[in-house]
Short mmCIF file of C-alpha atoms in Angstrom, two decimals:
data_model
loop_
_atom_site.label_atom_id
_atom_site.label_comp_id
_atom_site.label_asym_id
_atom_site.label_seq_id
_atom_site.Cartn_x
_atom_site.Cartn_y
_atom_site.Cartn_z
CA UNK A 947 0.00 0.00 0.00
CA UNK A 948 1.21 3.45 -1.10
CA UNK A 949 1.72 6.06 1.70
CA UNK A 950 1.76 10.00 0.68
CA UNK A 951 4.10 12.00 2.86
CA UNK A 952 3.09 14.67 4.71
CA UNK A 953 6.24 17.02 3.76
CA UNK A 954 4.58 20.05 5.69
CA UNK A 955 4.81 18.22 8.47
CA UNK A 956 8.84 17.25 8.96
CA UNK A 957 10.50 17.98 12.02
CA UNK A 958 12.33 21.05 12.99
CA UNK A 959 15.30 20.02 13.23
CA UNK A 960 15.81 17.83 9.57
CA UNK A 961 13.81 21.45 8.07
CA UNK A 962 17.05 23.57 9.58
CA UNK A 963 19.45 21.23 8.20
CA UNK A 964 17.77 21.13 4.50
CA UNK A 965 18.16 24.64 4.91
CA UNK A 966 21.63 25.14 5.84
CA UNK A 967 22.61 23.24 2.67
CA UNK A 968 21.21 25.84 0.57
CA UNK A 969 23.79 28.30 -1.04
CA UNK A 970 21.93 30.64 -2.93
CA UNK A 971 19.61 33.46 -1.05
CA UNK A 972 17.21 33.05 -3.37
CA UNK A 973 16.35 29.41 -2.96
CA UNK A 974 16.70 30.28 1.02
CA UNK A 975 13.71 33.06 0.43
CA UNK A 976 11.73 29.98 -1.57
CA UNK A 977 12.60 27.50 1.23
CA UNK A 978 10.62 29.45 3.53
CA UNK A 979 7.73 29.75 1.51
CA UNK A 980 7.21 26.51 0.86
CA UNK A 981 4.56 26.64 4.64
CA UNK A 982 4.26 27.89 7.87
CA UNK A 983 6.27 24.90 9.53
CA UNK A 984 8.92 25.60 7.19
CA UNK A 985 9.26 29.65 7.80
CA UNK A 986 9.14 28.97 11.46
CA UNK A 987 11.54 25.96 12.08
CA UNK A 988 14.15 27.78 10.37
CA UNK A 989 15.87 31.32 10.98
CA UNK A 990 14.99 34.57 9.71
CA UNK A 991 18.21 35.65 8.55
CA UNK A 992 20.39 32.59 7.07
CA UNK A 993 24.04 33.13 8.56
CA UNK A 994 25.49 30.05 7.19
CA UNK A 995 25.49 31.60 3.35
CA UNK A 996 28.59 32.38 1.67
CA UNK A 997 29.46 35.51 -0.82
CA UNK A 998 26.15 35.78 -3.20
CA UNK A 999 27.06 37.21 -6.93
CA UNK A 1000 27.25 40.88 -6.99
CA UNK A 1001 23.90 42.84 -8.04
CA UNK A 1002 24.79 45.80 -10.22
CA UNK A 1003 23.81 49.01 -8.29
CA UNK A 1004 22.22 51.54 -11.11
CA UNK A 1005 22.33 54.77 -11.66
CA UNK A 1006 19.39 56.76 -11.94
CA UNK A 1007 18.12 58.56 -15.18
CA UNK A 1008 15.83 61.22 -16.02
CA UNK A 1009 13.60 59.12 -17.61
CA UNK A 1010 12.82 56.65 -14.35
CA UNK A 1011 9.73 56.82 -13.67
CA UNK A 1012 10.16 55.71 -10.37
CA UNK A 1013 10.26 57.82 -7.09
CA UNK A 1014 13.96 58.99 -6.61
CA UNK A 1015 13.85 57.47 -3.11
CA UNK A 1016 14.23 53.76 -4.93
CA UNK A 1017 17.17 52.35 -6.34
CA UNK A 1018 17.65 49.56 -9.25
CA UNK A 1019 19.58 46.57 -8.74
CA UNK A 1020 20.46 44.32 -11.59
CA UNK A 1021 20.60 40.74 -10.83
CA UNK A 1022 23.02 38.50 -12.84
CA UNK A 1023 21.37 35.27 -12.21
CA UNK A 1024 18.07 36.13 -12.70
CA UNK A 1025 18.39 38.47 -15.67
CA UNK A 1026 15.97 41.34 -13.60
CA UNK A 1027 15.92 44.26 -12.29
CA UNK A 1028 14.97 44.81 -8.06
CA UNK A 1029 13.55 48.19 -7.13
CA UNK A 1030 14.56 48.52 -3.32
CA UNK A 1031 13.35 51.60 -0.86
CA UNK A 1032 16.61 53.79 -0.36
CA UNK A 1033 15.93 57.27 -0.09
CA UNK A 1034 19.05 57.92 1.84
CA UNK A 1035 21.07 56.47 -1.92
CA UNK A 1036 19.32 59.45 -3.69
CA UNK A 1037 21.15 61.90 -6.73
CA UNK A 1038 22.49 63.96 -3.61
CA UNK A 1039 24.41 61.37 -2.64
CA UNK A 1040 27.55 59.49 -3.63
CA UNK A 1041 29.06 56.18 -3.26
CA UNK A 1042 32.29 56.15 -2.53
CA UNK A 1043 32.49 51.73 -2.27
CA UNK A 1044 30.90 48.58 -1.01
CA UNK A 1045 31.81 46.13 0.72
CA UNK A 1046 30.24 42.80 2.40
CA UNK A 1047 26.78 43.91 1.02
CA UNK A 1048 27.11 47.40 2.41
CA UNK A 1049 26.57 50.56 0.26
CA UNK A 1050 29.11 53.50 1.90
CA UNK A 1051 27.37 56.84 1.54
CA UNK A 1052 28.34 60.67 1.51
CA UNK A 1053 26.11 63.07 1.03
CA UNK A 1054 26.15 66.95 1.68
CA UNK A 1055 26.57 66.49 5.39
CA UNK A 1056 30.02 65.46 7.14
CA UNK A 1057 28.12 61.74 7.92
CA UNK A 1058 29.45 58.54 6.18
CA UNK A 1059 26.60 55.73 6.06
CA UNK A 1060 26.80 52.70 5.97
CA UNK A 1061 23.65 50.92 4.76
CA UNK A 1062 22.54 47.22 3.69
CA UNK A 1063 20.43 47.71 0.80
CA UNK A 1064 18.45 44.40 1.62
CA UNK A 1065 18.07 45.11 5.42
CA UNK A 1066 17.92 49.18 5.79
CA UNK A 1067 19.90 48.66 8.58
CA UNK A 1068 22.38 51.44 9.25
CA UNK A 1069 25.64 52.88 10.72
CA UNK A 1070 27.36 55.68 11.23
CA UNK A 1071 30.96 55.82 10.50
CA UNK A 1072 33.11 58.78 12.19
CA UNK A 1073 32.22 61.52 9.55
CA UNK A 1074 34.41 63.57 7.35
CA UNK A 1075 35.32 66.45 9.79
CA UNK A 1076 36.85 63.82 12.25
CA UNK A 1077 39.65 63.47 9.49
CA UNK A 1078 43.47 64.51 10.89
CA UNK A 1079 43.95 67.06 7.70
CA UNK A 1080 40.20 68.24 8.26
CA UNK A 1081 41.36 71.57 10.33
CA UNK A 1082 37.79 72.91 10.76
CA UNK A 1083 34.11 72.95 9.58
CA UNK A 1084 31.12 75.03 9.78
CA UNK A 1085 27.65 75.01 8.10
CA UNK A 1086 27.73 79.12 8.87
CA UNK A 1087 31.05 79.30 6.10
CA UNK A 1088 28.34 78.81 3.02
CA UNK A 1089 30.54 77.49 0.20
CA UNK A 1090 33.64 77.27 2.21
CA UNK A 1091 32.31 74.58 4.71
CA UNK A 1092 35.46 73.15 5.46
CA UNK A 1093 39.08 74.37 5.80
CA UNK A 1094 41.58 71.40 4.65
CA UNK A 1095 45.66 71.00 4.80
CA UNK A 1096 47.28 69.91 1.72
CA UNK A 1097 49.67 67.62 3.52
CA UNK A 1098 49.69 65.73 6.61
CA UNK A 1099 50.51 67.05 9.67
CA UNK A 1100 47.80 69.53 9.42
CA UNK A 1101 50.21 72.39 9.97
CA UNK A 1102 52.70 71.76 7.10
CA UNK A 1103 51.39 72.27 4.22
CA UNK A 1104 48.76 75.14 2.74
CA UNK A 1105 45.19 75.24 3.61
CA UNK A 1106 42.21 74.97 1.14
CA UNK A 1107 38.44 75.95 1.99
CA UNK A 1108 36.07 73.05 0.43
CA UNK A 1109 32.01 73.15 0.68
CA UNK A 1110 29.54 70.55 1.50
CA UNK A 1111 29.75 69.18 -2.07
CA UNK A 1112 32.97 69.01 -3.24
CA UNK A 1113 34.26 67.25 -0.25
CA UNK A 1114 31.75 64.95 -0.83
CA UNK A 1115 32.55 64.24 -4.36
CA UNK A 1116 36.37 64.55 -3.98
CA UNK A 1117 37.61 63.93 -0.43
CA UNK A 1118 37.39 60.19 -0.33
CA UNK A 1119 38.34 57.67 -3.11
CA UNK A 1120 36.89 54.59 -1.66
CA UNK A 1121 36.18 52.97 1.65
CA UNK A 1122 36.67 49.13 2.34
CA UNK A 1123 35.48 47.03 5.29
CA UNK A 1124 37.28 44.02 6.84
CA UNK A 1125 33.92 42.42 7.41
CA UNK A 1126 30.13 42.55 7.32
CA UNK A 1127 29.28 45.27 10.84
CA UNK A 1128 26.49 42.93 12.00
CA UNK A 1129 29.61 39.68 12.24
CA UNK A 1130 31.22 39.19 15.54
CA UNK A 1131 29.50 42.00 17.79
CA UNK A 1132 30.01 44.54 15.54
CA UNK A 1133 34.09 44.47 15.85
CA UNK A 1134 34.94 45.52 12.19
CA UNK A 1135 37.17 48.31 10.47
CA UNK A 1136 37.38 50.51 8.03
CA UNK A 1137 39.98 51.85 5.36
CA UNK A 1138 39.42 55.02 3.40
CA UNK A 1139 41.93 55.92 0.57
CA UNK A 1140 42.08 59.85 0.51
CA UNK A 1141 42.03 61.39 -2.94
CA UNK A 1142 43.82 64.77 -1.98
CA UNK A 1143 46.98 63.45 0.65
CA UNK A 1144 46.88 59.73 -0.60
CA UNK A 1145 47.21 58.54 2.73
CA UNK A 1146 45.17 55.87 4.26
CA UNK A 1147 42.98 56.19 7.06
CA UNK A 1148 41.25 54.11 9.31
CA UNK A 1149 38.50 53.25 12.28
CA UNK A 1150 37.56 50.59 14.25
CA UNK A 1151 33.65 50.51 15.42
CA UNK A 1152 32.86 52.86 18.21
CA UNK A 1153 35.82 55.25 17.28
CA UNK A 1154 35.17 59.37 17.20
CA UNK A 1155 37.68 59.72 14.22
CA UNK A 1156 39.58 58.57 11.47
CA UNK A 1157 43.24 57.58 12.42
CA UNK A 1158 46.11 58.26 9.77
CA UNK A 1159 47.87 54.71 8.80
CA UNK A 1160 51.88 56.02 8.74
CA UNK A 1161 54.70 54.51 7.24
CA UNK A 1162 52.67 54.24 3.07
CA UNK A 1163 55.45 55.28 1.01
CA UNK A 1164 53.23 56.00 -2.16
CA UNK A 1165 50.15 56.91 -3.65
CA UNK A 1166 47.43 54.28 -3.08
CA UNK A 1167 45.67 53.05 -6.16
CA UNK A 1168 43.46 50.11 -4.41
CA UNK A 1169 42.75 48.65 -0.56
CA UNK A 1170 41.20 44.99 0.29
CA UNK A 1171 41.26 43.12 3.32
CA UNK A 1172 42.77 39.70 2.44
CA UNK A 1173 43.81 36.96 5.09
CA UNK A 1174 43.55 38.89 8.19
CA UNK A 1175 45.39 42.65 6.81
CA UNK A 1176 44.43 45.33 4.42
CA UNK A 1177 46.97 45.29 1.42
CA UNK A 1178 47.06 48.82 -0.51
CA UNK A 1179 48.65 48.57 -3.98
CA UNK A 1180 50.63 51.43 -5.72
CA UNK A 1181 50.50 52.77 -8.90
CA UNK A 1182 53.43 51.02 -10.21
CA UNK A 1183 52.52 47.40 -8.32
CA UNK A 1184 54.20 48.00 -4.67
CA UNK A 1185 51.90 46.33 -2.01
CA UNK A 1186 51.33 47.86 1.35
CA UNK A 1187 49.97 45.51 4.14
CA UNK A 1188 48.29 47.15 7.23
CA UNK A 1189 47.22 45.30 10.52
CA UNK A 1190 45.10 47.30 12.46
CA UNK A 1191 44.24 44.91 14.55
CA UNK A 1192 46.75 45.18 17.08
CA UNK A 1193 48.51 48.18 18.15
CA UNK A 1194 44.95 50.46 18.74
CA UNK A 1195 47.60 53.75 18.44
CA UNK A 1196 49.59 52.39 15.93
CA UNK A 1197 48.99 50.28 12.61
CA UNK A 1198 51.88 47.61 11.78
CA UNK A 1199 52.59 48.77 8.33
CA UNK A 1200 55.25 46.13 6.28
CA UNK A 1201 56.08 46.65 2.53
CA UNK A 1202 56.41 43.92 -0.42
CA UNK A 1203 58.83 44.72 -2.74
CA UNK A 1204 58.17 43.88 -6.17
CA UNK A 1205 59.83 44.69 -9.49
CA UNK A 1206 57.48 47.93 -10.85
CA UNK A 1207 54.66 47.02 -13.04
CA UNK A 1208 54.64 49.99 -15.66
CA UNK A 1209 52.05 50.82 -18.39
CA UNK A 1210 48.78 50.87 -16.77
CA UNK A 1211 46.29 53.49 -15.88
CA UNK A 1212 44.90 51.76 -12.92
CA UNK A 1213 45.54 48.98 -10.51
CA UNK A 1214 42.89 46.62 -8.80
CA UNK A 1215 43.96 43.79 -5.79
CA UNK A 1216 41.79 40.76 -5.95
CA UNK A 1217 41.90 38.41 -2.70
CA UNK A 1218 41.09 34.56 -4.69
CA UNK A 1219 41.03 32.05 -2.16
CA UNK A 1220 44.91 32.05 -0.92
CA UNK A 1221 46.04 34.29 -3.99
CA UNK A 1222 46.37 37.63 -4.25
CA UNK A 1223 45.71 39.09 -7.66
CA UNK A 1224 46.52 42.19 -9.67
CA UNK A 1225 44.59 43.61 -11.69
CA UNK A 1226 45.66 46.23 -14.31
CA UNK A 1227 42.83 48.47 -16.06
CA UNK A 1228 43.93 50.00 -19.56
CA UNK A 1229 42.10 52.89 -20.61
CA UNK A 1230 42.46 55.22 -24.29
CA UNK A 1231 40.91 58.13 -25.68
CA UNK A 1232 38.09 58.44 -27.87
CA UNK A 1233 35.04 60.46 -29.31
CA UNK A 1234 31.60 59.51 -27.61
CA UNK A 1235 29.30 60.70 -30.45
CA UNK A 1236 26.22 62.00 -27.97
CA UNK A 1237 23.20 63.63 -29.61
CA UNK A 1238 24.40 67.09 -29.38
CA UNK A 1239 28.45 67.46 -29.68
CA UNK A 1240 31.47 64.68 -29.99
CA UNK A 1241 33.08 64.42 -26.37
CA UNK A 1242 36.37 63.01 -26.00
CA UNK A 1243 35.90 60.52 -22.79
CA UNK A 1244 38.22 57.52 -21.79
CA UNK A 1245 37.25 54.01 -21.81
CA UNK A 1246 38.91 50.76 -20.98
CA UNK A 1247 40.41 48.54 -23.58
CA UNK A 1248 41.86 45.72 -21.83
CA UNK A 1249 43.05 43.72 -18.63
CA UNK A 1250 45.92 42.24 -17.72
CA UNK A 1251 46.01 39.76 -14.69
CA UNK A 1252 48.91 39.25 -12.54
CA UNK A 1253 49.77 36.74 -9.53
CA UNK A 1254 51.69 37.42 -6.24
CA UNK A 1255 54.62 34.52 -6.29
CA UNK A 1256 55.77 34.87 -3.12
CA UNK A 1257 59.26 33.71 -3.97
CA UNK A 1258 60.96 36.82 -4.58
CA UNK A 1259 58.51 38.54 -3.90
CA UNK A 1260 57.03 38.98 -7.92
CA UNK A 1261 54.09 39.17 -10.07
CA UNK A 1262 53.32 36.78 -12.59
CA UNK A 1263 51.26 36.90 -15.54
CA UNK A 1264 48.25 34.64 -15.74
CA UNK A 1265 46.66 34.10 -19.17
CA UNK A 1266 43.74 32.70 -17.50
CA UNK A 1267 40.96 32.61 -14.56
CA UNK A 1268 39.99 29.57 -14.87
CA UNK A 1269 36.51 28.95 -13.32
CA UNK A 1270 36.92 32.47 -11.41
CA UNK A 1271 35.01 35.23 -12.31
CA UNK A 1272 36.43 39.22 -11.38
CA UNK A 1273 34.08 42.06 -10.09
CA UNK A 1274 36.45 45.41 -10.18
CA UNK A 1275 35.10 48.67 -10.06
CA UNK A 1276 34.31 51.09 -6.48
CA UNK A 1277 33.44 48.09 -4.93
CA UNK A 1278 35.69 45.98 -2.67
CA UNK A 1279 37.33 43.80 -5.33
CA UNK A 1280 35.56 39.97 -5.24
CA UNK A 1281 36.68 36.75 -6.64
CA UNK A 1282 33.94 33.67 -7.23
CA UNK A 1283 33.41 30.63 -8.60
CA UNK A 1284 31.64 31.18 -11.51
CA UNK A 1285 29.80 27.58 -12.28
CA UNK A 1286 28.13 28.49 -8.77
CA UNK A 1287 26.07 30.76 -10.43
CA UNK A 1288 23.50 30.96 -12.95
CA UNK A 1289 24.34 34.28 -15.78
CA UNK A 1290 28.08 34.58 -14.31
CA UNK A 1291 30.74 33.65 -17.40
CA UNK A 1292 34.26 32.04 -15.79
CA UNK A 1293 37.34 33.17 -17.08
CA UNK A 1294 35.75 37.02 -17.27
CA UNK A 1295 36.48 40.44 -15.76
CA UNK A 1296 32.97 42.53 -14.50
CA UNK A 1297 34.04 45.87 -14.45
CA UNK A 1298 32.45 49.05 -13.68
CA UNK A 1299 33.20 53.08 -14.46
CA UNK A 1300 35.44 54.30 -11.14
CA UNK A 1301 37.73 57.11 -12.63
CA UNK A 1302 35.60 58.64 -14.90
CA UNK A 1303 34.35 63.04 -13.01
CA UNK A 1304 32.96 64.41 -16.22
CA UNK A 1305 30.41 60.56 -16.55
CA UNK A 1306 29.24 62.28 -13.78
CA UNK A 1307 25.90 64.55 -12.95
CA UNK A 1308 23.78 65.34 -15.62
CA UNK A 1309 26.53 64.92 -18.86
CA UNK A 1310 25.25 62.85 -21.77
CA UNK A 1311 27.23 59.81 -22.39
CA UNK A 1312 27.72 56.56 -20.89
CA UNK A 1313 29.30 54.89 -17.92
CA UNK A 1314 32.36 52.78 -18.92
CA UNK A 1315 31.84 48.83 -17.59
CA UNK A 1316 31.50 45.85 -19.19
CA UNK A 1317 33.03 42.21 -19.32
CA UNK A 1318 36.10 41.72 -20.77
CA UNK A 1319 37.30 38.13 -21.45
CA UNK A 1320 40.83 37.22 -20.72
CA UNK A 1321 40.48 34.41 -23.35
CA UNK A 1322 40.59 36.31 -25.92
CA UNK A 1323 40.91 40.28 -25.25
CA UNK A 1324 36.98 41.26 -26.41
CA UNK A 1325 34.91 43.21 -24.55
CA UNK A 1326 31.13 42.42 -24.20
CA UNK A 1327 28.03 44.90 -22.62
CA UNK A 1328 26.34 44.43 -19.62
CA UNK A 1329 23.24 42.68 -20.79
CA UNK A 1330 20.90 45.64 -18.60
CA UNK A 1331 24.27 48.24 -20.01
CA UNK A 1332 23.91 48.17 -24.02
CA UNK A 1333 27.32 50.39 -25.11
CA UNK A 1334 26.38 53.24 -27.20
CA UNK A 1335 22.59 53.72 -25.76
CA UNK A 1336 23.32 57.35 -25.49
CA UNK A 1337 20.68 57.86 -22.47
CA UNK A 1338 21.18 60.91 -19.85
CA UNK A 1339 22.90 59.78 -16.78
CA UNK A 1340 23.14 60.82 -13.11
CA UNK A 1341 25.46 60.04 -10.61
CA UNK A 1342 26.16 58.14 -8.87
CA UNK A 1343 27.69 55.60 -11.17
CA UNK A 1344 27.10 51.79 -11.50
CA UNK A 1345 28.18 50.07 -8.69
CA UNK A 1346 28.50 45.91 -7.75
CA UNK A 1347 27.02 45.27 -4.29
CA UNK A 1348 26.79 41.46 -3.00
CA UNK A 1349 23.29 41.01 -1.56
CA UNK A 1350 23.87 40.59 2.23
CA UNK A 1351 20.80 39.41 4.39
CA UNK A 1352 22.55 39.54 7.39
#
């Protein structure tokens, strides 16, 4: 005789451990829906997933019809577009990174956000007036907001007034966190690479200010935590590695020295598994043909990819990823597998525009990103991005954030 199963009725405890197999947030958001017994047997927020593929943060346009307090995400895997409730991402605002499916956010205020685009849940970093070269700042100085020093100490070099905006758009280059702030009780840092000194700078949760890292010898190009450290690259290759972690007052700062890697215009570190990856960005000249005049605007042409051999120290070239998959741009840099996901091509860079000022608010002309395949050197469109759609933009540019339900 033939028995039907009952499968709304399993126990708890088998229902949780389905669940923790699942890898995908997606099939965890299905798993719950499948009935009551299911929702409640298992938790709220899965903990147990690893790094999701990147959704591609969108700019907004003048002809959304949308509110301008929601935001588009594009998802890879799914091929579709997520409207999410974000008024405090709106055009005021800029993005100056994300990391561990966190969104960093300046706007015309001295506050940096950090928000979780899935959650809402946010938190405060110390804001832009708490920074050493910061020497003062007043919302009574209209225009002139803030008084900055060219050079670090404060006192040794000139002084510079700034308002509200442009040290928003030009103070910080990109801020990178050493884990998701809801992990371990909230004990997480934070590096910011500064545009105008190129120092670095970091806090710890809880802090009042911004600490200067001393002892970087060069202009920083890049910062990712990797294995425990931050590791800064130069310009020309030269990796910085920063533990925070220990001395509270002062950084350990130690420098790899590897033969200078000359010719391109920007430089990317990739943490892949145990590897450490570099990741050089070529960029050229050429006429964007927008519906009123030619503009002359930069866009990438090619990759190269480079591995840390730690015998010597030196970077080798590698003429292929593999099954790994790149995401590059103002995001924290990410390495995946990319057979674990559905719409994700191995062996391929996912970049996004991160140098381009005049891409940004209100010019005609598009954003520069794409995938570029190591393979073979060609360059294919996003497929929500056609090249050449010749669409009005606003700022903040496109930007890859992991979806993070915790």
């Amino acid at each position: 005789m033939k028995m039907e199963v009952d499968w709304t009725e399993l126990p708890a405890e088998l229902i949780e451990a389905i669940s923790k197999k699942l890898k995908f947030y997606s099939d965890y958001i299905r798993f719950q829906r499948v009935c009551r017994n299911w929702r409640l047997s298992i938790p709220k927020t899965p903990n147990h997933l690893p790094p999701q593929l990147p959704w591609l943060m969108l700019p907004q346009s003048q002809s959304q019809s949308q509110s301008q307090t929601h935001c588009a995400f594009f998802n890879l895997s799914a091929n579709k577009v997520h409207l999410l409730n974000l008024p405090e991402a709106s055009l005021r605002s800029r993005h100056c990174g994300s990391s561990h499916g966190w969104v960093i956010i300046l706007d015309e205020t001295p506050a940096i956000l950090l928000l979780n685009p899935l959650t809402r849940v946010k938190i405060h970093l110390p804001p832009l007036s708490s920074f050493l070269n910061v020497v003062s700042f007043s919302y009574f100085d209209i225009g002139r907001e803030y008084t900055v020093a060219s050079y670090l100490p404060a006192g040794a070099g000139d002084r510079y007034n700034c308002s509200l905006r442009q040290m928003r758009d030009s103070f910080i280059k990109k801020i990178v966190l050493s884990s998701s702030p809801v992990d371990k009780d909230y004990n997480f840092f934070a590096v910011a690479i500064l545009n105008q000194t190129a120092d670095l700078a970091y806090c710890r949760n809880g802090d009042q200010c911004w600490t200067l890292i001393e002892g970087m010898q060069s202009y920083s190009e890049d910062v990712i935590y990797h294995k425990g450290s931050f590791y800064a690259v130069d310009k020309a290759g030269l990796i910085t590695v920063c533990d925070v972690a220990g001395d509270k007052d002062k950084p350990r700062v130690s420098i790899i020295q590897t033969p200078p890697q000359f010719g391109g215009d920007m430089q990317y570190l990739v943490g892949s598994e145990d590897e450490l990856l570099l990741v050089t960005r070529y960029l050229d000249l050429e006429f964007d043909f927008e519906p009123h005049q030619p503009q002359l605007v930069y866009r990438t042409t090619r990759f190269e990819v480079f591995k840390l051999n730690w015998c010597g120290p030196q970077w080798e070239r590698m003429r292929s990823l593999g099954d790994t998959a790149l995401f590059i741009g103002q995001n924290s840099s990410l390495a995946l597998s990319a057979s674990d996901f559905p719409g994700c091509r191995a062996d391929c860079i996912y970049y996004t525009d991160d140098y381009s000022e005049s891409n940004y608010d209100d010019v005609y002309g598009e954003h520069d990103l794409g995938i570029f395949k190591l393979e073979d050197g060609s360059i294919e469109p996003l497929p929500c991005y056609p090249r050449y759609s010749h669409f009005r933009l606003r700022w903040p540019p496109p930007l890859w954030v992991i979806p993070n339900p915790c």
